[in-house]
């Protein structure tokens, strides 16, 4: 049994690195084999999902500028109406979308270091009593050499007004660092792609959150 | 306390810091800037929900979920079981627990693993389940072998199973590793030593559980997982609802 602390609480289980073979457990196809009938996290959108289709992609760079090719990236986001597919979302007047769980996972490519999601642009969300937040994607990164998963957010470059009022971006004291959370839009044949590179360490370091 | 109550802050002493030079890969992958503290918003108190029907019938049995025509993996058959609890010792039901590991020889089924110990044709090395109403999880597998890796000149990982756990909100998301009671490699392991507090290291070690074993068939280990609890803030929520 886990000993309680002096107030009777249980201490959290310590984190450990996901290691270089995280794919075996979480995306076995990338490790090189198929095992589950239903691969969780592969698909965010189906034809029935409501909202504007977007592609989000980027690379993860270490403190020397080298590609991190063995990372796992998870995405958690609201639907097009700005509602999370979760019972704790108590926002009124925003429709649920049964065709959108809002979560996905992928690995950075072993050759190119690229990660990508095909998803929809989320609407703005607000917890009861809190200021509305600009549309954003919540990203969580684990990899060999990362001892505790890193949480960050991607915001959209075409939401300048909402971004300027976003209560989380405004928590970042240095305005120059806010730019590390705003993606770059690229028009491509298949539609708009948002490019979001994540710098773990050093020049242009991405803002990570203690959530 | 309501369904959208924030989680208690992470206790930094419970976790390894980002920069742990004993584990060399962390040196260039640790942020240099401090993390920005963020009181939980709706984005952190919510998280993905999974259903039993999304899983297959053998997903939690690693002795069978990759076995060929009547074959079975070589190794020490074990059950690993326990509960997922929060900081208030309440069970966390219906959450996805995923696990992966090397085979009995310490070899991973992964295209980048070049260790020359053999692949086991009847062992994939991954599984998953949902916790039940009391927060219990269980799976069957073979005990993984130790595994050498390039860190210090002669570093070997103790036998370990990787765990990925979802809570009821994305802020509870946790990936960790479970070790085995009595393993002499534990005190030499660079990755376990990234956790500074010996009592916290101890919480990553599963105990032999003879009561849960299947006589003449399978030994058992027990390991409980604790996720962050919710804040039962007495005044703040009331203010939010004004």
Coordinates of C-alpha atoms in Angstrom, one line a residue, chain A residues 91 94 124-136 153 155 162 164-170, chain B residues 38-43 240:
Chain A
X91 CA -20.6 25.4 -21.1
X94 CA -22.5 24.8 -27.4
X124 CA -13.1 29.4 -28.5
X125 CA -13.8 27.9 -25.1
X126 CA -14.4 29.3 -21.6
X127 CA -14.8 27.7 -18.2
X128 CA -17.7 29.1 -16.2
X129 CA -16.5 32.3 -14.6
X130 CA -13.3 32.6 -16.7
X131 CA -12.5 34.8 -19.7
X132 CA -12.9 33.2 -23.1
X133 CA -9.8 31.6 -24.5
X134 CA -8.7 32.0 -28.2
X135 CA -9.0 28.8 -30.3
X136 CA -6.1 26.6 -29.4
X153 CA -0.5 25.0 -26.7
X155 CA -2.7 29.1 -31.3
X162 CA -8.7 36.7 -29.9
X164 CA -4.5 39.4 -28.0
X165 CA -7.2 38.9 -25.4
X166 CA -6.3 35.3 -24.5
X167 CA -5.9 34.9 -20.7
X168 CA -3.2 32.2 -21.0
X169 CA -1.1 34.0 -23.6
X170 CA -1.3 37.1 -21.5
Chain B
X38 CA -1.2 27.7 -15.3
X39 CA -4.3 27.4 -13.0
X40 CA -6.4 24.7 -14.7
X41 CA -8.7 26.0 -17.4
X42 CA -11.4 23.9 -19.1
X43 CA -8.7 22.6 -21.4
X240 CA -16.6 31.5 -10.2

